[in-house]
């Protein structure tokens, strides 16, 4: 009997540098590439949100492309969560 296969860990990095447009997929990958994306995010103080379902959907978006309208709400919720954390962190320094 073999153990069930573990799902591959994936990671997707988004940029919202142009706030007049939807976020853009700037990096994505599985395995070693995913580990590198996560490590670089943490080293640069970027918050990492774990959502396997959202990652699975974002993996379907081509690199350097905006996220599709169907993902706006899910990504906006994550961005709002991150914004809240950053605001809390900023107030803690006061």
Tab-separated table of C-alpha atoms in Angstrom:
chain	number	residue	atom	x	y	z
A	1	UNK	CA	0.000	0.000	0.000
A	2	UNK	CA	1.312	3.432	-0.870
A	3	UNK	CA	0.689	6.648	0.972
A	4	UNK	CA	-1.601	9.156	-0.724
A	5	UNK	CA	0.307	11.689	-2.772
A	6	UNK	CA	0.844	14.999	-1.043
A	7	UNK	CA	-0.415	17.953	-3.067
A	8	UNK	CA	2.468	20.015	-4.373
A	9	UNK	CA	2.985	23.241	-2.492
A	10	UNK	CA	2.461	26.176	-4.791
A	11	UNK	CA	3.034	29.875	-4.344
A	12	UNK	CA	1.943	32.940	-6.280
A	13	UNK	CA	3.237	36.482	-5.856
A	14	UNK	CA	1.075	39.434	-6.826
A	15	UNK	CA	2.009	43.051	-7.391
A	16	UNK	CA	-0.402	45.927	-7.087
A	17	UNK	CA	2.110	48.649	-7.911
A	18	UNK	CA	-0.311	50.221	-10.389
A	19	UNK	CA	-3.333	50.781	-8.164
A	20	UNK	CA	-5.385	51.936	-11.160
A	21	UNK	CA	-5.303	48.351	-12.462
A	22	UNK	CA	-5.961	44.897	-11.052
A	23	UNK	CA	-3.074	43.097	-9.308
A	24	UNK	CA	-0.601	41.312	-11.583
A	25	UNK	CA	0.883	37.821	-11.153
A	26	UNK	CA	4.637	38.459	-10.948
A	27	UNK	CA	5.866	35.026	-9.824
A	28	UNK	CA	4.414	31.558	-9.444
A	29	UNK	CA	5.577	28.001	-9.123
A	30	UNK	CA	5.624	24.706	-7.283
A	31	UNK	CA	8.185	22.924	-5.136
A	32	UNK	CA	11.569	24.630	-5.042
A	33	UNK	CA	10.218	27.658	-6.895
A	34	UNK	CA	7.368	28.011	-4.387
A	35	UNK	CA	9.825	27.715	-1.502
A	36	UNK	CA	11.966	30.453	-3.062
A	37	UNK	CA	8.964	32.771	-3.509
A	38	UNK	CA	7.921	32.240	0.117
A	39	UNK	CA	11.477	32.686	1.443
A	40	UNK	CA	11.978	35.923	-0.503
A	41	UNK	CA	8.638	37.253	0.688
A	42	UNK	CA	9.487	36.573	4.322
A	43	UNK	CA	13.013	37.986	3.980
A	44	UNK	CA	11.511	41.208	2.600
A	45	UNK	CA	8.832	41.535	5.254
A	46	UNK	CA	5.996	40.656	2.879
A	47	UNK	CA	3.092	38.931	4.567
A	48	UNK	CA	2.319	35.432	3.313
A	49	UNK	CA	-1.292	34.292	3.193
A	50	UNK	CA	-1.894	30.556	2.897
A	51	UNK	CA	-4.914	29.738	0.770
A	52	UNK	CA	-4.471	26.589	-1.329
A	53	UNK	CA	-7.714	27.206	-3.236
A	54	UNK	CA	-6.753	30.762	-4.157
A	55	UNK	CA	-3.238	29.663	-5.134
A	56	UNK	CA	-4.725	26.952	-7.362
A	57	UNK	CA	-6.855	29.553	-9.146
A	58	UNK	CA	-4.051	32.115	-9.428
A	59	UNK	CA	-1.714	29.479	-10.891
A	60	UNK	CA	-3.958	29.519	-13.957
A	61	UNK	CA	-3.171	33.204	-14.599
A	62	UNK	CA	-0.229	33.830	-16.926
A	63	UNK	CA	2.819	35.658	-15.574
A	64	UNK	CA	2.721	39.441	-15.959
A	65	UNK	CA	-1.060	39.348	-16.429
A	66	UNK	CA	-3.721	40.988	-14.316
A	67	UNK	CA	-5.913	38.749	-12.241
A	68	UNK	CA	-9.303	38.082	-13.862
A	69	UNK	CA	-12.457	39.805	-12.562
A	70	UNK	CA	-13.671	36.486	-11.104
A	71	UNK	CA	-10.837	36.668	-8.545
A	72	UNK	CA	-11.206	40.343	-7.591
A	73	UNK	CA	-13.246	39.677	-4.443
A	74	UNK	CA	-11.005	36.898	-3.110
A	75	UNK	CA	-7.814	38.875	-3.743
A	76	UNK	CA	-9.371	42.073	-2.341
A	77	UNK	CA	-10.205	40.230	0.890
A	78	UNK	CA	-6.586	39.071	1.240
A	79	UNK	CA	-5.298	42.566	0.460
A	80	UNK	CA	-7.650	44.062	3.064
A	81	UNK	CA	-6.386	41.526	5.613
A	82	UNK	CA	-2.767	42.469	4.842
A	83	UNK	CA	-3.605	46.191	5.008
A	84	UNK	CA	-5.136	45.635	8.448
A	85	UNK	CA	-2.020	43.837	9.678
A	86	UNK	CA	0.238	46.577	8.338
A	87	UNK	CA	-1.885	49.270	10.026
A	88	UNK	CA	-1.783	47.378	13.326
A	89	UNK	CA	1.983	47.023	13.037
A	90	UNK	CA	2.344	50.739	12.339
A	91	UNK	CA	0.250	51.667	15.371
A	92	UNK	CA	2.275	49.335	17.597
A	93	UNK	CA	5.388	51.401	16.783
A	94	UNK	CA	3.735	54.618	18.025
